[in-house]
Each structure stands twice: as C-alpha cells, then as structure tokens.
mmCIF file with all atom_site columns, C-alpha atoms in Angstrom:
data_model
loop_
_atom_site.group_PDB
_atom_site.id
_atom_site.type_symbol
_atom_site.label_atom_id
_atom_site.label_alt_id
_atom_site.label_comp_id
_atom_site.label_asym_id
_atom_site.label_entity_id
_atom_site.label_seq_id
_atom_site.pdbx_PDB_ins_code
_atom_site.Cartn_x
_atom_site.Cartn_y
_atom_site.Cartn_z
_atom_site.occupancy
_atom_site.B_iso_or_equiv
_atom_site.pdbx_formal_charge
_atom_site.auth_seq_id
_atom_site.auth_comp_id
_atom_site.auth_asym_id
_atom_site.auth_atom_id
_atom_site.pdbx_PDB_model_num
ATOM 1   C CA . TRP B 1 1   ? 0.138   0.087   -0.048 1.00 69.00 ? 632 TRP B CA 1
ATOM 2   C CA . CYS B 1 2   ? 0.948   3.551   -0.434 1.00 68.00 ? 633 CYS B CA 1
ATOM 3   C CA . ASN B 1 3   ? -0.452  6.194   1.964  1.00 69.00 ? 634 ASN B CA 1
ATOM 4   C CA . ALA B 1 4   ? -0.083  9.569   0.735  1.00 67.00 ? 635 ALA B CA 1
ATOM 5   C CA . GLY B 1 5   ? -1.156  11.715  4.106  1.00 69.00 ? 636 GLY B CA 1
ATOM 6   C CA . HIS B 1 6   ? -4.439  9.829   4.923  1.00 77.00 ? 637 HIS B CA 1
ATOM 7   C CA . PRO B 1 7   ? -4.828  7.917   8.298  1.00 89.00 ? 638 PRO B CA 1
ATOM 8   C CA . PRO B 1 8   ? -3.246  4.883   8.570  1.00 91.00 ? 639 PRO B CA 1
ATOM 9   C CA . PRO B 1 9   ? -4.858  1.747   7.852  1.00 93.00 ? 640 PRO B CA 1
ATOM 10  C CA . LEU B 1 10  ? -5.825  -0.319  10.807 1.00 96.00 ? 641 LEU B CA 1
ATOM 11  C CA . LEU B 1 11  ? -5.563  -4.059  10.534 1.00 97.00 ? 642 LEU B CA 1
ATOM 12  C CA . ILE B 1 12  ? -7.891  -6.039  12.732 1.00 98.00 ? 643 ILE B CA 1
ATOM 13  C CA . THR B 1 13  ? -6.959  -9.707  13.630 1.00 97.00 ? 644 THR B CA 1
ATOM 14  C CA . GLN B 1 14  ? -9.812  -12.164 14.095 1.00 96.00 ? 645 GLN B CA 1
ATOM 15  C CA . ASP B 1 15  ? -9.077  -12.422 17.772 1.00 97.00 ? 646 ASP B CA 1
ATOM 16  C CA . GLY B 1 16  ? -9.285  -8.749  18.237 1.00 97.00 ? 647 GLY B CA 1
ATOM 17  C CA . GLY B 1 17  ? -5.577  -7.518  17.939 1.00 97.00 ? 648 GLY B CA 1
ATOM 18  C CA . THR B 1 18  ? -5.088  -4.052  16.223 1.00 97.00 ? 649 THR B CA 1
ATOM 19  C CA . THR B 1 19  ? -2.432  -2.741  14.495 1.00 95.00 ? 650 THR B CA 1
ATOM 20  C CA . PHE B 1 20  ? -1.921  0.984   12.229 1.00 94.00 ? 651 PHE B CA 1
ATOM 21  C CA . LEU B 1 21  ? 0.025   0.242   8.916  1.00 91.00 ? 652 LEU B CA 1
ATOM 22  C CA . ASP B 1 22  ? 1.882   3.217   9.540  1.00 80.00 ? 653 ASP B CA 1
ATOM 23  C CA . GLU B 1 23  ? 3.960   3.212   6.640  1.00 65.00 ? 654 GLU B CA 1
ATOM 24  C CA . HIS B 1 24  ? 3.437   6.522   4.614  1.00 60.00 ? 655 HIS B CA 1
ATOM 25  C CA . GLY B 1 25  ? 5.045   8.993   2.343  1.00 59.00 ? 656 GLY B CA 1
ATOM 26  C CA . MET B 1 26  ? 4.359   12.707  1.901  1.00 59.00 ? 657 MET B CA 1
ATOM 27  C CA . LEU B 1 27  ? 1.083   14.344  1.282  1.00 60.00 ? 658 LEU B CA 1
ATOM 28  C CA . LEU B 1 28  ? -0.426  13.810  -2.398 1.00 59.00 ? 659 LEU B CA 1
ATOM 29  C CA . GLY B 1 29  ? 0.248   16.740  -4.408 1.00 62.00 ? 660 GLY B CA 1
ATOM 30  C CA . SER B 1 30  ? 3.532   17.809  -2.698 1.00 63.00 ? 661 SER B CA 1
ATOM 31  C CA . PRO B 1 31  ? 6.161   18.848  -4.777 1.00 64.00 ? 662 PRO B CA 1
ATOM 32  C CA . GLY B 1 32  ? 9.466   17.016  -5.074 1.00 63.00 ? 663 GLY B CA 1
ATOM 33  C CA . LEU B 1 33  ? 7.696   13.660  -5.768 1.00 58.00 ? 664 LEU B CA 1
ATOM 34  C CA . ASP B 1 34  ? 10.070  12.979  -8.518 1.00 58.00 ? 665 ASP B CA 1
ATOM 35  C CA . ASP B 1 35  ? 11.609  9.799   -6.439 1.00 63.00 ? 666 ASP B CA 1
ATOM 36  C CA . GLY B 1 36  ? 8.234   8.065   -6.185 1.00 63.00 ? 667 GLY B CA 1
ATOM 37  C CA . ARG B 1 37  ? 6.676   6.921   -3.085 1.00 62.00 ? 668 ARG B CA 1
ATOM 38  C CA . PRO B 1 38  ? 7.447   4.399   -0.313 1.00 67.00 ? 669 PRO B CA 1
ATOM 39  C CA . ASP B 1 39  ? 5.261   1.127   -0.174 1.00 71.00 ? 670 ASP B CA 1
ATOM 40  C CA . GLY B 1 40  ? 4.415   -1.005  2.471  1.00 75.00 ? 671 GLY B CA 1
ATOM 41  C CA . ALA B 1 41  ? 3.809   -4.369  2.264  1.00 81.00 ? 672 ALA B CA 1
ATOM 42  C CA . ARG B 1 42  ? 2.137   -6.631  5.263  1.00 85.00 ? 673 ARG B CA 1
ATOM 43  C CA . HIS B 1 43  ? 0.970   -10.258 5.390  1.00 89.00 ? 674 HIS B CA 1
ATOM 44  C CA . LEU B 1 44  ? -2.825  -10.435 6.098  1.00 93.00 ? 675 LEU B CA 1
ATOM 45  C CA . PRO B 1 45  ? -3.664  -13.572 8.437  1.00 95.00 ? 676 PRO B CA 1
ATOM 46  C CA . PRO B 1 46  ? -6.983  -15.437 7.749  1.00 96.00 ? 677 PRO B CA 1
ATOM 47  C CA . LEU B 1 47  ? -10.134 -13.835 8.735  1.00 96.00 ? 678 LEU B CA 1
ATOM 48  C CA . SER B 1 48  ? -8.368  -10.387 9.598  1.00 97.00 ? 679 SER B CA 1
ATOM 49  C CA . THR B 1 49  ? -10.203 -7.086  8.378  1.00 97.00 ? 680 THR B CA 1
ATOM 50  C CA . LEU B 1 50  ? -8.210  -4.385  6.763  1.00 96.00 ? 681 LEU B CA 1
ATOM 51  C CA . LEU B 1 51  ? -9.999  -0.863  7.546  1.00 97.00 ? 682 LEU B CA 1
ATOM 52  C CA . LEU B 1 52  ? -9.512  1.858   5.463  1.00 94.00 ? 683 LEU B CA 1
ATOM 53  C CA . TYR B 1 53  ? -11.135 5.412   6.342  1.00 93.00 ? 684 TYR B CA 1
ATOM 54  C CA . THR B 1 54  ? -11.183 8.841   5.565  1.00 90.00 ? 685 THR B CA 1
ATOM 55  C CA . ASP B 1 55  ? -10.045 11.642  8.548  1.00 89.00 ? 686 ASP B CA 1
ATOM 56  C CA . GLY B 1 56  ? -13.596 12.454  9.106  1.00 90.00 ? 687 GLY B CA 1
ATOM 57  C CA . LEU B 1 57  ? -13.991 9.549   11.290 1.00 91.00 ? 688 LEU B CA 1
ATOM 58  C CA . ILE B 1 58  ? -11.346 10.248  13.533 1.00 91.00 ? 689 ILE B CA 1
ATOM 59  C CA . GLU B 1 59  ? -10.669 14.027  13.540 1.00 87.00 ? 690 GLU B CA 1
ATOM 60  C CA . ALA B 1 60  ? -12.861 16.705  15.294 1.00 80.00 ? 691 ALA B CA 1
ATOM 61  C CA . ARG B 1 61  ? -12.085 20.096  16.633 1.00 81.00 ? 692 ARG B CA 1
ATOM 62  C CA . GLY B 1 62  ? -10.890 19.916  19.946 1.00 83.00 ? 693 GLY B CA 1
ATOM 63  C CA . THR B 1 63  ? -10.355 16.467  20.155 1.00 83.00 ? 694 THR B CA 1
ATOM 64  C CA . ASP B 1 64  ? -6.950  14.836  20.612 1.00 90.00 ? 695 ASP B CA 1
ATOM 65  C CA . LEU B 1 65  ? -6.250  13.065  17.376 1.00 88.00 ? 696 LEU B CA 1
ATOM 66  C CA . THR B 1 66  ? -4.090  10.165  19.303 1.00 91.00 ? 697 THR B CA 1
ATOM 67  C CA . ASP B 1 67  ? -6.962  9.541   21.555 1.00 92.00 ? 698 ASP B CA 1
ATOM 68  C CA . SER B 1 68  ? -9.455  9.370   18.603 1.00 92.00 ? 699 SER B CA 1
ATOM 69  C CA . LEU B 1 69  ? -6.856  6.835   16.858 1.00 94.00 ? 700 LEU B CA 1
ATOM 70  C CA . THR B 1 70  ? -6.486  4.942   20.462 1.00 95.00 ? 701 THR B CA 1
ATOM 71  C CA . GLY B 1 71  ? -10.451 4.897   20.477 1.00 93.00 ? 702 GLY B CA 1
ATOM 72  C CA . LEU B 1 72  ? -10.887 3.381   16.811 1.00 96.00 ? 703 LEU B CA 1
ATOM 73  C CA . ARG B 1 73  ? -8.401  0.733   17.761 1.00 96.00 ? 704 ARG B CA 1
ATOM 74  C CA . HIS B 1 74  ? -10.106 -0.259  20.980 1.00 96.00 ? 705 HIS B CA 1
ATOM 75  C CA . HIS B 1 75  ? -13.737 -0.109  19.737 1.00 95.00 ? 706 HIS B CA 1
ATOM 76  C CA . SER B 1 76  ? -12.295 -2.010  16.579 1.00 97.00 ? 707 SER B CA 1
ATOM 77  C CA . SER B 1 77  ? -11.031 -5.037  18.418 1.00 97.00 ? 708 SER B CA 1
ATOM 78  C CA . HIS B 1 78  ? -14.391 -5.397  19.879 1.00 96.00 ? 709 HIS B CA 1
ATOM 79  C CA . LEU B 1 79  ? -15.930 -5.782  16.620 1.00 97.00 ? 710 LEU B CA 1
ATOM 80  C CA . ALA B 1 80  ? -13.525 -8.243  14.966 1.00 96.00 ? 711 ALA B CA 1
ATOM 81  C CA . ARG B 1 81  ? -15.688 -11.092 14.282 1.00 95.00 ? 712 ARG B CA 1
ATOM 82  C CA . LEU B 1 82  ? -18.842 -8.895  13.080 1.00 97.00 ? 713 LEU B CA 1
ATOM 83  C CA . PRO B 1 83  ? -19.751 -9.090  9.581  1.00 97.00 ? 714 PRO B CA 1
ATOM 84  C CA . LEU B 1 84  ? -18.316 -6.305  7.739  1.00 96.00 ? 715 LEU B CA 1
ATOM 85  C CA . PRO B 1 85  ? -21.408 -4.088  7.373  1.00 96.00 ? 716 PRO B CA 1
ATOM 86  C CA . ASP B 1 86  ? -22.120 -4.327  10.826 1.00 97.00 ? 717 ASP B CA 1
ATOM 87  C CA . LEU B 1 87  ? -18.373 -3.583  11.861 1.00 97.00 ? 718 LEU B CA 1
ATOM 88  C CA . CYS B 1 88  ? -18.766 -0.559  9.774  1.00 95.00 ? 719 CYS B CA 1
ATOM 89  C CA . ASP B 1 89  ? -22.256 0.745   11.147 1.00 95.00 ? 720 ASP B CA 1
ATOM 90  C CA . GLN B 1 90  ? -20.834 0.214   14.245 1.00 95.00 ? 721 GLN B CA 1
ATOM 91  C CA . LEU B 1 91  ? -17.668 1.977   13.915 1.00 93.00 ? 722 LEU B CA 1
ATOM 92  C CA . LEU B 1 92  ? -19.760 5.124   12.492 1.00 91.00 ? 723 LEU B CA 1
ATOM 93  C CA . GLU B 1 93  ? -22.128 4.713   15.670 1.00 90.00 ? 724 GLU B CA 1
ATOM 94  C CA . HIS B 1 94  ? -19.292 4.644   17.930 1.00 88.00 ? 725 HIS B CA 1
ATOM 95  C CA . MET B 1 95  ? -17.162 7.333   16.720 1.00 86.00 ? 726 MET B CA 1
ATOM 96  C CA . GLU B 1 96  ? -19.840 9.619   16.182 1.00 77.00 ? 727 GLU B CA 1
ATOM 97  C CA . PRO B 1 97  ? -18.560 11.917  13.449 1.00 72.00 ? 728 PRO B CA 1
ATOM 98  C CA . ASN B 1 98  ? -19.502 15.521  13.839 1.00 71.00 ? 729 ASN B CA 1
ATOM 99  C CA . GLY B 1 99  ? -20.282 16.265  10.161 1.00 69.00 ? 730 GLY B CA 1
ATOM 100 C CA . GLU B 1 100 ? -17.546 18.889  9.686  1.00 76.00 ? 731 GLU B CA 1
ATOM 101 C CA . ASP B 1 101 ? -15.757 16.376  7.213  1.00 83.00 ? 732 ASP B CA 1
ATOM 102 C CA . ASP B 1 102 ? -16.887 13.557  4.862  1.00 87.00 ? 733 ASP B CA 1
ATOM 103 C CA . VAL B 1 103 ? -16.721 10.166  6.000  1.00 91.00 ? 734 VAL B CA 1
ATOM 104 C CA . ALA B 1 104 ? -15.849 7.041   3.961  1.00 91.00 ? 735 ALA B CA 1
ATOM 105 C CA . ILE B 1 105 ? -14.961 3.424   5.151  1.00 94.00 ? 736 ILE B CA 1
ATOM 106 C CA . LEU B 1 106 ? -13.572 0.672   3.294  1.00 94.00 ? 737 LEU B CA 1
ATOM 107 C CA . ALA B 1 107 ? -13.270 -2.557  5.085  1.00 96.00 ? 738 ALA B CA 1
ATOM 108 C CA . LEU B 1 108 ? -11.717 -5.848  3.545  1.00 96.00 ? 739 LEU B CA 1
ATOM 109 C CA . ARG B 1 109 ? -12.065 -9.130  5.130  1.00 97.00 ? 740 ARG B CA 1
ATOM 110 C CA . VAL B 1 110 ? -9.352  -11.850 4.511  1.00 96.00 ? 741 VAL B CA 1
ATOM 111 C CA . PRO B 1 111 ? -10.699 -15.142 3.453  1.00 94.00 ? 742 PRO B CA 1
ATOM 112 C CA . GLY B 1 112 ? -10.100 -18.204 6.233  1.00 89.00 ? 743 GLY B CA 1
ATOM 113 C CA . ALA B 1 113 ? -7.974  -21.228 5.677  1.00 74.00 ? 744 ALA B CA 1
ATOM 114 C CA . THR B 1 114 ? -9.487  -24.295 4.963  1.00 63.00 ? 745 THR B CA 1
ATOM 115 C CA . ALA B 1 115 ? -8.709  -27.182 7.412  1.00 56.00 ? 746 ALA B CA 1
ATOM 116 C CA . GLY B 1 116 ? -5.879  -29.559 6.069  1.00 53.00 ? 747 GLY B CA 1
ATOM 117 C CA . ALA B 1 117 ? -5.075  -27.262 2.986  1.00 51.00 ? 748 ALA B CA 1
ATOM 118 C CA . PRO B 1 118 ? -1.747  -25.997 2.096  1.00 52.00 ? 749 PRO B CA 1
ATOM 119 C CA . HIS B 1 119 ? -1.050  -22.477 2.680  1.00 52.00 ? 750 HIS B CA 1
ATOM 120 C CA . THR B 1 120 ? -1.377  -21.581 -1.009 1.00 50.00 ? 751 THR B CA 1
ATOM 121 C CA . GLY B 1 121 ? -3.958  -20.364 -3.082 1.00 49.00 ? 752 GLY B CA 1
ATOM 122 C CA . PRO B 1 122 ? -6.778  -18.173 -2.543 1.00 47.00 ? 753 PRO B CA 1
ATOM 123 C CA . ASP B 1 123 ? -6.730  -19.275 1.164  1.00 48.00 ? 754 ASP B CA 1
ATOM 124 C CA . ALA B 1 124 ? -3.134  -18.314 2.075  1.00 51.00 ? 755 ALA B CA 1
ATOM 125 C CA . PRO B 1 125 ? -2.573  -15.244 3.974  1.00 53.00 ? 756 PRO B CA 1
ATOM 126 C CA . THR B 1 126 ? -2.960  -12.363 1.605  1.00 57.00 ? 757 THR B CA 1
ATOM 127 C CA . GLU B 1 127 ? -0.393  -9.696  1.339  1.00 56.00 ? 758 GLU B CA 1
ATOM 128 C CA . ALA B 1 128 ? -1.378  -6.011  1.282  1.00 58.00 ? 759 ALA B CA 1
ATOM 129 C CA . ARG B 1 129 ? 0.532   -3.904  -1.099 1.00 51.00 ? 760 ARG B CA 1
#
C-alpha cells in the first residue's frame, strides 16, 4: 500500500488484535515527488480485516487525534468478528463523526484458511501491497 497523508489503515485480526499500518509518504500533491513513493507490504492473516477510512471518522475540533486513533483501535478490537456491514455501522455509531468532514470507510475481510489445506492459493495469508 502507499499512504499519501491519509490516516493509517488499521489491521484487525480475528482475535481482536489491532495494528496501524504506519508506512506513509508525502502528502498527495506535494512538490518533489520525482523519487516516487514508499510502498508498504504486510501479510494479512486469515479472517483479519483491513480498515481504510477518511479523517472525518477520527478528526474533530477540540479532540486529540491520538485519543481518537486509540478509540478506533479499542472499539475495532471488540468488533473483529462481526460481519463487515455491521462492523462499519458500529464504528460510525461509536466514533460519532461530527459532520464537519466527509466520512468514508472501506473494510476488507481476508478469506479463512481451509482445514488441512496447504498455505497456497486463495486461502493463503494475503499480502497488502
């Protein structure tokens, strides 16, 4: 993946573990991008969820961004096993965007591994790139 100034994607494992994917580059449209952008790569465990979102979900006047990101991690960890539409709805309800900025959420669930199957093909751990 390549981040151009957006909030960091959040990886939510099936057991509720959360990790921000912090690899990022310069803001989109910044001068001096002739050298390209840094890419990040991470293996995504089976049944994990990758959450991409705009800053309208977490930023509000008078609210500390670190506290908002911590709240997103904490709440997401409790929603790890919900179907994706429910997970997104619950995040919107809990994070209470204030309407000052647009909000978009994109959630991707990695397929689960099949019992006894080798770790290749569509059920193998997925890589975010």
